[in-house]
CSV table of C-alpha atoms in Angstrom, one decimal:
chain,number,residue,atom,x,y,z
A,582,VAL,CA,38.1,109.5,146.7
A,583,ASN,CA,36.0,111.2,149.3
A,584,PHE,CA,37.0,110.0,152.8
A,585,GLY,CA,33.6,110.8,154.3
A,586,SER,CA,31.5,109.0,151.6
A,587,ARG,CA,33.7,105.9,151.8
A,588,LEU,CA,33.3,105.8,155.6
A,589,LYS,CA,29.5,106.2,155.4
A,590,SER,CA,29.2,103.3,153.0
A,591,ARG,CA,31.0,100.9,155.3
A,592,SER,CA,29.1,98.4,157.4
A,593,ALA,CA,31.8,98.4,160.0
A,594,ALA,CA,31.7,100.5,163.2
A,595,PRO,CA,31.6,104.3,162.4
A,596,PHE,CA,33.5,107.1,164.0
A,597,TRP,CA,32.3,107.5,167.5
A,598,ARG,CA,30.8,110.8,168.7
A,599,GLY,CA,31.4,110.6,172.4
A,600,GLN,CA,28.9,107.7,172.7
A,601,PRO,CA,30.0,104.0,173.0
A,602,THR,CA,29.5,102.0,169.9
A,603,PRO,CA,28.1,98.5,170.6
A,604,GLY,CA,30.7,95.8,170.2
A,605,LEU,CA,30.3,93.7,167.1
A,606,ALA,CA,30.9,90.2,168.7
A,607,CYS,CA,31.5,87.3,166.4
A,608,MET,CA,29.2,84.8,168.1
A,609,GLU,CA,28.0,82.8,165.1
A,610,GLY,CA,27.1,79.2,166.2
A,611,GLU,CA,28.8,76.3,164.5
A,612,LYS,CA,26.9,73.0,164.0
A,613,ALA,CA,28.6,69.9,165.1
A,614,THR,CA,29.8,68.0,162.0
A,615,THR,CA,29.6,64.6,163.8
A,616,LYS,CA,27.5,63.2,166.6
A,617,GLY,CA,29.1,63.7,170.0
A,618,VAL,CA,31.5,66.5,168.9
A,619,THR,CA,31.5,69.4,171.4
A,620,LYS,CA,29.6,72.4,170.1
A,621,ARG,CA,31.8,75.5,169.7
A,622,VAL,CA,30.8,79.1,169.4
A,623,TRP,CA,33.0,81.9,167.9
A,624,GLY,CA,34.7,83.6,170.8
A,625,LYS,CA,33.7,81.0,173.4
A,626,VAL,CA,35.0,77.5,173.9
A,627,GLN,CA,33.6,74.8,176.2
A,628,GLU,CA,35.7,73.3,178.9
A,629,SER,CA,36.4,70.0,177.0
A,630,GLU,CA,38.2,71.9,174.3
A,631,LYS,CA,40.2,74.4,176.4
A,632,SER,CA,43.3,72.2,176.5
A,633,ARG,CA,43.4,71.8,172.7
A,634,LEU,CA,42.7,75.5,172.2
A,635,THR,CA,45.5,76.5,174.6
A,636,THR,CA,47.9,74.4,172.8
A,637,ALA,CA,46.9,75.8,169.4
A,638,GLU,CA,47.2,79.4,170.7
A,639,LYS,CA,50.7,78.8,172.0
A,640,ARG,CA,51.7,77.2,168.8
A,641,TYR,CA,50.5,80.1,166.6
A,642,GLY,CA,51.1,83.0,169.0
A,643,LEU,CA,47.6,84.2,168.6
A,644,THR,CA,44.4,83.7,170.6
A,645,TRP,CA,41.1,82.5,169.2
A,646,ASN,CA,39.3,85.6,170.5
A,647,GLU,CA,41.9,88.0,169.0
A,648,LEU,CA,41.5,86.4,165.6
A,649,HIS,CA,37.7,86.6,165.6
A,650,ALA,CA,37.4,90.0,167.1
A,651,TYR,CA,38.4,91.7,163.8
A,652,LYS,CA,35.1,93.7,163.6
A,653,GLU,CA,35.8,95.1,167.1
A,654,LYS,CA,39.3,96.0,165.9
A,655,MET,CA,37.9,97.8,162.8
A,656,ALA,CA,36.2,100.4,165.0
A,657,PHE,CA,37.6,103.9,164.6
A,658,PRO,CA,38.9,106.1,167.3
A,659,VAL,CA,36.5,108.6,168.9
A,660,LEU,CA,36.3,112.0,167.1
A,661,PRO,CA,35.7,115.2,169.0
A,662,THR,CA,32.0,116.2,168.8
A,663,CYS,CA,32.6,119.3,166.7
A,664,MET,CA,35.1,117.7,164.4
A,665,ALA,CA,34.0,116.7,160.9
A,666,VAL,CA,35.3,113.6,159.3
A,667,GLU,CA,36.5,115.7,156.4
A,668,GLU,CA,39.1,117.3,158.7
A,669,LEU,CA,41.1,114.1,158.6
A,670,SER,CA,43.6,113.4,155.8
A,671,LYS,CA,42.1,111.6,152.9
A,672,ASP,CA,45.3,109.6,152.6
A,673,ILE,CA,44.5,107.6,155.8
A,674,SER,CA,43.8,104.0,154.8
A,675,LEU,CA,40.5,102.6,156.2
A,676,CYS,CA,42.0,99.1,156.0
A,677,GLU,CA,39.0,97.8,154.0
A,678,ASN,CA,41.0,95.4,151.8
A,679,PHE,CA,42.7,93.8,154.8
A,680,PHE,CA,39.4,93.6,156.6
A,681,ARG,CA,37.7,91.8,153.7
A,682,GLY,CA,40.7,89.5,153.2
A,683,LEU,CA,40.7,88.4,156.8
A,684,GLU,CA,36.9,88.0,156.9
A,685,ARG,CA,36.9,85.9,153.7
A,686,CYS,CA,39.7,83.7,155.1
A,687,LEU,CA,37.7,83.1,158.3
A,688,GLU,CA,34.5,82.4,156.5
A,689,GLN,CA,36.2,79.9,154.2
A,690,GLY,CA,37.9,78.3,157.2
A,691,LYS,CA,34.6,77.9,158.9
A,692,ALA,CA,32.9,76.4,155.9
A,693,ARG,CA,35.8,73.9,155.2
A,694,GLU,CA,36.6,73.1,158.8
A,695,ASN,CA,38.1,69.6,159.5
A,696,PRO,CA,36.7,68.2,162.8
A,697,ASN,CA,40.1,66.7,163.5
A,698,GLN,CA,41.8,70.1,163.0
A,699,PRO,CA,39.2,72.6,164.4
A,700,TYR,CA,41.8,75.4,164.9
A,701,GLU,CA,43.5,75.1,161.5
A,702,ARG,CA,42.2,78.5,160.5
A,703,MET,CA,44.4,80.1,163.2
A,704,GLN,CA,47.4,79.1,161.1
A,705,ILE,CA,45.9,79.8,157.7
A,706,CYS,CA,44.4,83.2,158.6
A,707,LYS,CA,47.2,84.5,160.9
A,708,PRO,CA,49.0,86.3,158.0
A,709,HIS,CA,45.7,88.1,157.1
A,710,TRP,CA,45.2,89.0,160.7
A,711,MET,CA,48.8,90.4,161.1
A,712,ARG,CA,48.4,92.6,158.0
A,713,PHE,CA,45.0,93.8,159.2
A,714,SER,CA,46.3,94.5,162.7
A,715,LYS,CA,49.3,96.4,161.5
A,716,CYS,CA,47.0,98.5,159.2
A,717,THR,CA,44.5,99.4,162.0
A,718,LYS,CA,47.3,100.3,164.4
A,719,ARG,CA,48.8,102.7,161.8
A,720,ARG,CA,45.3,104.1,160.9
A,721,ASP,CA,44.5,104.8,164.5
A,722,GLU,CA,47.8,106.6,165.0
A,723,LEU,CA,47.2,108.8,162.0
A,724,VAL,CA,43.6,109.5,163.0
A,725,LEU,CA,44.7,110.5,166.5
A,726,ARG,CA,47.4,112.7,165.0
A,727,GLY,CA,44.8,114.5,162.9
A,728,ILE,CA,42.5,114.9,166.0
A,729,LYS,CA,45.3,116.5,168.0
A,730,ARG,CA,46.1,118.9,165.2
A,731,TRP,CA,42.5,120.0,164.8
A,732,GLU,CA,41.7,120.0,168.5
A,733,THR,CA,44.6,122.2,169.3
A,734,GLY,CA,43.4,125.0,167.0
A,735,TYR,CA,39.8,124.6,168.2
A,736,TYR,CA,40.8,124.6,171.9
A,737,THR,CA,42.9,127.8,171.6
A,738,SER,CA,39.9,129.6,170.0
A,739,LEU,CA,37.7,129.0,173.1
A,740,ASP,CA,37.5,131.4,176.0
A,741,GLU,CA,38.8,130.4,179.4
A,742,PRO,CA,35.5,129.0,180.8
A,743,SER,CA,34.9,126.9,177.6
A,744,ARG,CA,38.4,125.6,177.7
A,745,LYS,CA,37.9,124.4,181.3
A,746,GLU,CA,34.6,122.8,180.3
A,747,TYR,CA,36.3,121.1,177.3
A,748,ILE,CA,39.0,119.5,179.5
A,749,GLU,CA,36.4,118.4,182.0
A,750,ASP,CA,34.4,116.7,179.3
A,751,LEU,CA,37.5,114.8,178.0
A,752,ASP,CA,38.1,113.7,181.6
A,753,THR,CA,34.5,112.5,181.9
A,754,LYS,CA,34.8,110.5,178.7
A,755,LEU,CA,38.1,109.0,179.9
A,756,ARG,CA,36.6,107.9,183.2
A,757,TYR,CA,33.5,106.5,181.4
A,758,PHE,CA,35.7,104.3,179.1
A,759,MET,CA,37.7,103.0,182.0
A,760,TYR,CA,34.5,102.2,183.9
A,761,ALA,CA,33.1,100.4,180.8
A,762,ALA,CA,36.3,98.5,180.3
A,763,SER,CA,36.3,97.3,183.9
A,764,ARG,CA,32.8,95.8,183.4
A,765,ALA,CA,33.4,94.4,179.9
A,766,GLY,CA,33.0,90.7,179.8
A,767,ASP,CA,34.9,90.3,176.5
A,768,ASP,CA,38.7,90.8,176.6
A,769,GLU,CA,38.8,92.3,173.1
A,770,LYS,CA,36.1,94.8,173.8
A,771,LYS,CA,37.9,95.7,177.0
A,772,LYS,CA,41.0,96.4,175.0
A,773,ARG,CA,39.1,98.7,172.7
A,774,LEU,CA,37.6,100.6,175.6
A,775,GLU,CA,40.9,100.9,177.3
A,776,LEU,CA,42.4,102.2,174.0
A,777,ASN,CA,39.7,104.9,173.8
A,778,ALA,CA,40.5,105.9,177.4
A,779,GLN,CA,44.1,106.2,176.5
A,780,HIS,CA,43.3,108.4,173.5
A,781,CYS,CA,41.3,110.7,175.7
A,782,ALA,CA,44.2,111.0,178.1
A,783,MET,CA,46.6,111.7,175.3
A,784,ARG,CA,44.3,114.4,173.8
A,785,GLN,CA,43.9,116.0,177.2
A,786,ALA,CA,47.7,116.1,177.8
A,787,ASN,CA,48.3,117.5,174.4
A,788,LEU,CA,45.8,120.4,174.9
A,789,LEU,CA,47.3,121.3,178.3
A,790,LYS,CA,50.8,121.1,177.0
A,791,SER,CA,49.9,123.3,174.0
A,792,MET,CA,48.3,125.9,176.2
A,793,GLU,CA,51.3,125.9,178.5
A,794,GLU,CA,53.7,126.4,175.6
A,795,ARG,CA,51.5,129.2,174.3
A,796,LEU,CA,51.5,131.0,177.6
A,797,GLN,CA,55.3,130.7,177.9
A,798,SER,CA,55.7,132.0,174.4
A,799,SER,CA,53.4,134.9,175.1
A,800,GLY,CA,55.1,135.7,178.4
A,801,GLY,CA,58.6,135.5,176.8
A,802,ALA,CA,57.5,137.9,174.0
A,803,THR,CA,56.1,140.3,176.5
A,804,ALA,CA,59.2,140.2,178.6
A,805,HIS,CA,61.4,140.8,175.5
A,806,VAL,CA,59.3,143.8,174.6
């Protein structure tokens, strides 16, 4: 199965190319099932329900926002501008099945919601969320590993001025993601932006380390000769 074609066919967030992808917030309104019931919005809860929600979150060990931010979590790590999707291993799971399973569970929970147990879906859908979360974490690790492998070869092929410019560009992206995270109103979007910044820092450190090792190796070989 072609990794690139599967990716293009997805409706979830694509690989980023150095530009921020708009967050996909789950903000679908829910109509009150009975008169006088407080209106709730996915991702936002009015003051009158905060106490009940806090209790439910402590009971299930999962927040309401975490559960419903699955589309934000589905976003892929940022790829270097010159790196093609095909450079990544085709064995990396896109977590599509886990994504659909969680989405289906949440939609069914919303459709069948009991006014007396508005947070029941947190318990029912938690297993789906845990599997999806584990998959995306592993996916991101493998994607980042593939990025480092490709980027090391690309970076070493550049001349000195281009290498300096490349490192500076990574630093600019890192600072942008940190700035955007500091201004993000949504906690889950903030986490995604902070993760992108962390990835930039890891990539930068990897390139500097690889060049240092290359210079040491070259120096050692010269001294031996």
